[in-house]
């Protein structure tokens, strides 16, 4: 779309009683990582945007500051059952190809953050606002000077 290329990734891991009992954890198999690498190599002059379900965070600490007990419980569950395995390999791949943004869901609040200088944005259809006692929000992404800016509305 214009000067941007969007690459969709299936990050949903197969159900497993041992490794994914809630069918909510994520993973991207090695064969898919090779395919993603090829896709991101071809459009070298484009701004690259990744679209996937799972977030890139390894821990919940960034979300837990000044949260209600309900938020803490939700993110404890996120940390235990809703994570993307081996996300460091994906982050390294995204850095290698100068990916500008990762748009994802999975976390149930609207947030914008950075991982390895990559703009990340969750459009989680929030039932809880990003701040305690706040309204439901959404993320607005605007390209600015070749980079994305995320504003929570």
PDB file of C-alpha atoms in Angstrom:
ATOM      1  CA  UNK A   1       0.000   0.000   0.000  1.00  0.00           C
ATOM      2  CA  UNK A   2       1.844   3.062  -1.185  1.00  0.00           C
ATOM      3  CA  UNK A   3       5.395   2.874   0.164  1.00  0.00           C
ATOM      4  CA  UNK A   4       4.446   0.270   2.804  1.00  0.00           C
ATOM      5  CA  UNK A   5       4.450  -3.515   2.527  1.00  0.00           C
ATOM      6  CA  UNK A   6       2.348  -5.476   5.025  1.00  0.00           C
ATOM      7  CA  UNK A   7       3.333  -9.054   5.904  1.00  0.00           C
ATOM      8  CA  UNK A   8       0.824 -11.188   7.815  1.00  0.00           C
ATOM      9  CA  UNK A   9       2.118 -13.911  10.126  1.00  0.00           C
ATOM     10  CA  UNK A  10       0.146 -16.751  11.685  1.00  0.00           C
ATOM     11  CA  UNK A  11       1.455 -16.825  15.260  1.00  0.00           C
ATOM     12  CA  UNK A  12      -1.138 -19.242  16.665  1.00  0.00           C
ATOM     13  CA  UNK A  13       0.473 -22.414  18.058  1.00  0.00           C
ATOM     14  CA  UNK A  14      -1.217 -25.806  17.647  1.00  0.00           C
ATOM     15  CA  UNK A  15      -3.162 -27.151  20.617  1.00  0.00           C
ATOM     16  CA  UNK A  16      -1.157 -29.399  22.944  1.00  0.00           C
ATOM     17  CA  UNK A  17      -2.120 -30.664  26.396  1.00  0.00           C
ATOM     18  CA  UNK A  18       1.474 -30.205  27.537  1.00  0.00           C
ATOM     19  CA  UNK A  19       2.657 -27.039  25.736  1.00  0.00           C
ATOM     20  CA  UNK A  20      -0.540 -25.197  24.838  1.00  0.00           C
ATOM     21  CA  UNK A  21      -3.420 -26.487  26.969  1.00  0.00           C
ATOM     22  CA  UNK A  22      -5.503 -23.320  26.570  1.00  0.00           C
ATOM     23  CA  UNK A  23      -4.751 -23.120  22.827  1.00  0.00           C
ATOM     24  CA  UNK A  24      -3.648 -19.530  23.406  1.00  0.00           C
ATOM     25  CA  UNK A  25       0.148 -19.581  23.245  1.00  0.00           C
ATOM     26  CA  UNK A  26       1.878 -18.615  20.043  1.00  0.00           C
ATOM     27  CA  UNK A  27       4.801 -19.755  17.963  1.00  0.00           C
ATOM     28  CA  UNK A  28       6.149 -19.245  14.480  1.00  0.00           C
ATOM     29  CA  UNK A  29       7.685 -22.450  13.046  1.00  0.00           C
ATOM     30  CA  UNK A  30      11.188 -22.367  11.482  1.00  0.00           C
ATOM     31  CA  UNK A  31       9.766 -22.927   7.959  1.00  0.00           C
ATOM     32  CA  UNK A  32       7.559 -19.859   8.412  1.00  0.00           C
ATOM     33  CA  UNK A  33      10.498 -17.781   9.670  1.00  0.00           C
ATOM     34  CA  UNK A  34      12.405 -18.709   6.492  1.00  0.00           C
ATOM     35  CA  UNK A  35       9.384 -17.627   4.398  1.00  0.00           C
ATOM     36  CA  UNK A  36       9.100 -14.340   6.334  1.00  0.00           C
ATOM     37  CA  UNK A  37      12.821 -13.710   5.773  1.00  0.00           C
ATOM     38  CA  UNK A  38      12.333 -14.126   2.002  1.00  0.00           C
ATOM     39  CA  UNK A  39       9.269 -11.857   1.977  1.00  0.00           C
ATOM     40  CA  UNK A  40      11.051  -9.094   3.858  1.00  0.00           C
ATOM     41  CA  UNK A  41      14.150  -9.320   1.627  1.00  0.00           C
ATOM     42  CA  UNK A  42      12.322  -8.603  -1.622  1.00  0.00           C
ATOM     43  CA  UNK A  43      10.798  -5.184  -0.925  1.00  0.00           C
ATOM     44  CA  UNK A  44      13.989  -3.559   0.382  1.00  0.00           C
ATOM     45  CA  UNK A  45      12.900  -0.008  -0.478  1.00  0.00           C
ATOM     46  CA  UNK A  46       9.509  -0.285   1.242  1.00  0.00           C
ATOM     47  CA  UNK A  47       8.564   0.481   4.831  1.00  0.00           C
ATOM     48  CA  UNK A  48       7.807  -2.925   6.347  1.00  0.00           C
ATOM     49  CA  UNK A  49       4.871  -3.602   8.661  1.00  0.00           C
ATOM     50  CA  UNK A  50       4.129  -6.944  10.325  1.00  0.00           C
ATOM     51  CA  UNK A  51       0.588  -7.997  11.237  1.00  0.00           C
ATOM     52  CA  UNK A  52       0.194 -10.896  13.673  1.00  0.00           C
ATOM     53  CA  UNK A  53      -1.871 -12.025  16.615  1.00  0.00           C
ATOM     54  CA  UNK A  54       0.662 -12.338  19.463  1.00  0.00           C
ATOM     55  CA  UNK A  55       2.648  -9.521  21.076  1.00  0.00           C
ATOM     56  CA  UNK A  56       6.455  -9.391  21.256  1.00  0.00           C
ATOM     57  CA  UNK A  57       6.796  -8.811  24.986  1.00  0.00           C
ATOM     58  CA  UNK A  58       8.470 -11.425  27.175  1.00  0.00           C
ATOM     59  CA  UNK A  59       7.057 -10.168  30.449  1.00  0.00           C
ATOM     60  CA  UNK A  60       4.089  -8.391  31.900  1.00  0.00           C
ATOM     61  CA  UNK A  61       5.942  -5.770  33.987  1.00  0.00           C
ATOM     62  CA  UNK A  62       5.449  -2.980  31.440  1.00  0.00           C
ATOM     63  CA  UNK A  63       1.678  -3.349  31.770  1.00  0.00           C
ATOM     64  CA  UNK A  64       1.338  -3.681  35.519  1.00  0.00           C
ATOM     65  CA  UNK A  65       2.257  -0.219  36.766  1.00  0.00           C
ATOM     66  CA  UNK A  66      -0.674   1.424  38.583  1.00  0.00           C
ATOM     67  CA  UNK A  67      -3.182  -1.234  37.548  1.00  0.00           C
ATOM     68  CA  UNK A  68      -6.188  -2.599  39.371  1.00  0.00           C
ATOM     69  CA  UNK A  69      -6.079  -6.115  40.792  1.00  0.00           C
ATOM     70  CA  UNK A  70      -8.175  -7.250  37.822  1.00  0.00           C
ATOM     71  CA  UNK A  71      -5.481  -5.955  35.441  1.00  0.00           C
ATOM     72  CA  UNK A  72      -2.815  -7.807  37.393  1.00  0.00           C
ATOM     73  CA  UNK A  73      -4.794 -11.033  37.235  1.00  0.00           C
ATOM     74  CA  UNK A  74      -5.411 -10.646  33.493  1.00  0.00           C
ATOM     75  CA  UNK A  75      -1.740 -10.068  32.798  1.00  0.00           C
ATOM     76  CA  UNK A  76      -0.649 -12.941  35.026  1.00  0.00           C
ATOM     77  CA  UNK A  77      -2.873 -15.104  32.806  1.00  0.00           C
ATOM     78  CA  UNK A  78      -1.415 -13.457  29.679  1.00  0.00           C
ATOM     79  CA  UNK A  79       2.093 -14.208  30.900  1.00  0.00           C
ATOM     80  CA  UNK A  80       1.352 -17.853  31.632  1.00  0.00           C
ATOM     81  CA  UNK A  81      -0.973 -18.822  28.793  1.00  0.00           C
ATOM     82  CA  UNK A  82      -0.917 -16.182  26.066  1.00  0.00           C
ATOM     83  CA  UNK A  83       2.703 -15.758  25.046  1.00  0.00           C
ATOM     84  CA  UNK A  84       4.691 -16.045  21.845  1.00  0.00           C
ATOM     85  CA  UNK A  85       7.429 -18.651  22.224  1.00  0.00           C
ATOM     86  CA  UNK A  86      10.923 -17.861  20.925  1.00  0.00           C
ATOM     87  CA  UNK A  87       9.991 -14.311  20.041  1.00  0.00           C
ATOM     88  CA  UNK A  88      13.646 -13.212  20.212  1.00  0.00           C
ATOM     89  CA  UNK A  89      14.272 -14.929  16.861  1.00  0.00           C
ATOM     90  CA  UNK A  90      11.431 -12.947  15.291  1.00  0.00           C
ATOM     91  CA  UNK A  91      12.653  -9.699  16.837  1.00  0.00           C
ATOM     92  CA  UNK A  92      16.154 -10.320  15.412  1.00  0.00           C
ATOM     93  CA  UNK A  93      14.643 -11.021  11.985  1.00  0.00           C
ATOM     94  CA  UNK A  94      12.555  -7.847  12.138  1.00  0.00           C
ATOM     95  CA  UNK A  95      15.639  -5.816  13.092  1.00  0.00           C
ATOM     96  CA  UNK A  96      17.645  -7.394  10.266  1.00  0.00           C
ATOM     97  CA  UNK A  97      15.050  -6.177   7.760  1.00  0.00           C
ATOM     98  CA  UNK A  98      14.381  -2.784   9.411  1.00  0.00           C
ATOM     99  CA  UNK A  99      10.727  -3.569  10.133  1.00  0.00           C
ATOM    100  CA  UNK A 100       9.056  -0.315  11.165  1.00  0.00           C
ATOM    101  CA  UNK A 101       5.969  -1.576  12.979  1.00  0.00           C
ATOM    102  CA  UNK A 102       4.287  -4.671  14.370  1.00  0.00           C
ATOM    103  CA  UNK A 103       0.506  -4.511  14.618  1.00  0.00           C
ATOM    104  CA  UNK A 104      -0.947  -7.179  16.875  1.00  0.00           C
ATOM    105  CA  UNK A 105      -3.827  -8.156  19.084  1.00  0.00           C
ATOM    106  CA  UNK A 106      -3.904 -10.584  21.995  1.00  0.00           C
ATOM    107  CA  UNK A 107      -3.432  -8.121  24.880  1.00  0.00           C
ATOM    108  CA  UNK A 108      -6.826  -6.775  25.891  1.00  0.00           C
ATOM    109  CA  UNK A 109      -5.920  -3.120  26.311  1.00  0.00           C
ATOM    110  CA  UNK A 110      -4.960  -0.595  23.649  1.00  0.00           C
ATOM    111  CA  UNK A 111      -1.236   0.037  23.990  1.00  0.00           C
ATOM    112  CA  UNK A 112       1.648   1.358  21.969  1.00  0.00           C
ATOM    113  CA  UNK A 113       5.261   0.502  22.851  1.00  0.00           C
ATOM    114  CA  UNK A 114       8.654  -0.236  21.305  1.00  0.00           C
ATOM    115  CA  UNK A 115      10.697  -3.419  21.204  1.00  0.00           C
ATOM    116  CA  UNK A 116      14.213  -3.133  19.740  1.00  0.00           C
ATOM    117  CA  UNK A 117      13.253   0.252  18.220  1.00  0.00           C
ATOM    118  CA  UNK A 118      10.270  -1.324  16.424  1.00  0.00           C
ATOM    119  CA  UNK A 119       6.954   0.437  16.971  1.00  0.00           C
ATOM    120  CA  UNK A 120       4.431  -2.079  18.325  1.00  0.00           C
ATOM    121  CA  UNK A 121       0.736  -1.449  18.603  1.00  0.00           C
ATOM    122  CA  UNK A 122      -2.016  -3.558  20.079  1.00  0.00           C
ATOM    123  CA  UNK A 123      -5.522  -2.979  18.815  1.00  0.00           C
ATOM    124  CA  UNK A 124      -6.981  -5.388  21.302  1.00  0.00           C
ATOM    125  CA  UNK A 125     -10.651  -4.413  21.138  1.00  0.00           C
ATOM    126  CA  UNK A 126     -10.185  -3.292  24.692  1.00  0.00           C
ATOM    127  CA  UNK A 127     -12.840  -3.960  27.278  1.00  0.00           C
ATOM    128  CA  UNK A 128     -10.624  -2.230  29.828  1.00  0.00           C
ATOM    129  CA  UNK A 129      -9.131   1.181  29.187  1.00  0.00           C
ATOM    130  CA  UNK A 130      -5.370   1.616  29.119  1.00  0.00           C
ATOM    131  CA  UNK A 131      -5.487   3.549  32.407  1.00  0.00           C
ATOM    132  CA  UNK A 132      -7.382   2.772  35.608  1.00  0.00           C
ATOM    133  CA  UNK A 133     -10.889   4.313  35.486  1.00  0.00           C
ATOM    134  CA  UNK A 134     -10.524   5.170  31.808  1.00  0.00           C
ATOM    135  CA  UNK A 135     -12.758   4.642  28.829  1.00  0.00           C
ATOM    136  CA  UNK A 136     -12.238   2.116  26.056  1.00  0.00           C
ATOM    137  CA  UNK A 137      -9.515   3.276  23.680  1.00  0.00           C
ATOM    138  CA  UNK A 138      -8.061   2.591  20.245  1.00  0.00           C
ATOM    139  CA  UNK A 139      -4.699   3.171  18.583  1.00  0.00           C
ATOM    140  CA  UNK A 140      -4.187   5.612  15.733  1.00  0.00           C
ATOM    141  CA  UNK A 141      -1.094   4.965  13.616  1.00  0.00           C
ATOM    142  CA  UNK A 142       0.258   7.756  11.438  1.00  0.00           C
ATOM    143  CA  UNK A 143       3.337   7.569   9.223  1.00  0.00           C
ATOM    144  CA  UNK A 144       5.609  10.499  10.123  1.00  0.00           C
ATOM    145  CA  UNK A 145       8.979  11.128   8.504  1.00  0.00           C
ATOM    146  CA  UNK A 146       9.287   7.514   7.410  1.00  0.00           C
ATOM    147  CA  UNK A 147       8.318   6.123  10.840  1.00  0.00           C
ATOM    148  CA  UNK A 148       5.034   5.308  12.521  1.00  0.00           C
ATOM    149  CA  UNK A 149       3.692   7.275  15.449  1.00  0.00           C
ATOM    150  CA  UNK A 150       1.147   5.548  17.703  1.00  0.00           C
ATOM    151  CA  UNK A 151      -1.401   7.671  19.515  1.00  0.00           C
ATOM    152  CA  UNK A 152      -3.859   6.119  21.930  1.00  0.00           C
ATOM    153  CA  UNK A 153      -7.259   7.760  21.432  1.00  0.00           C
TER     154      UNK A 153
END
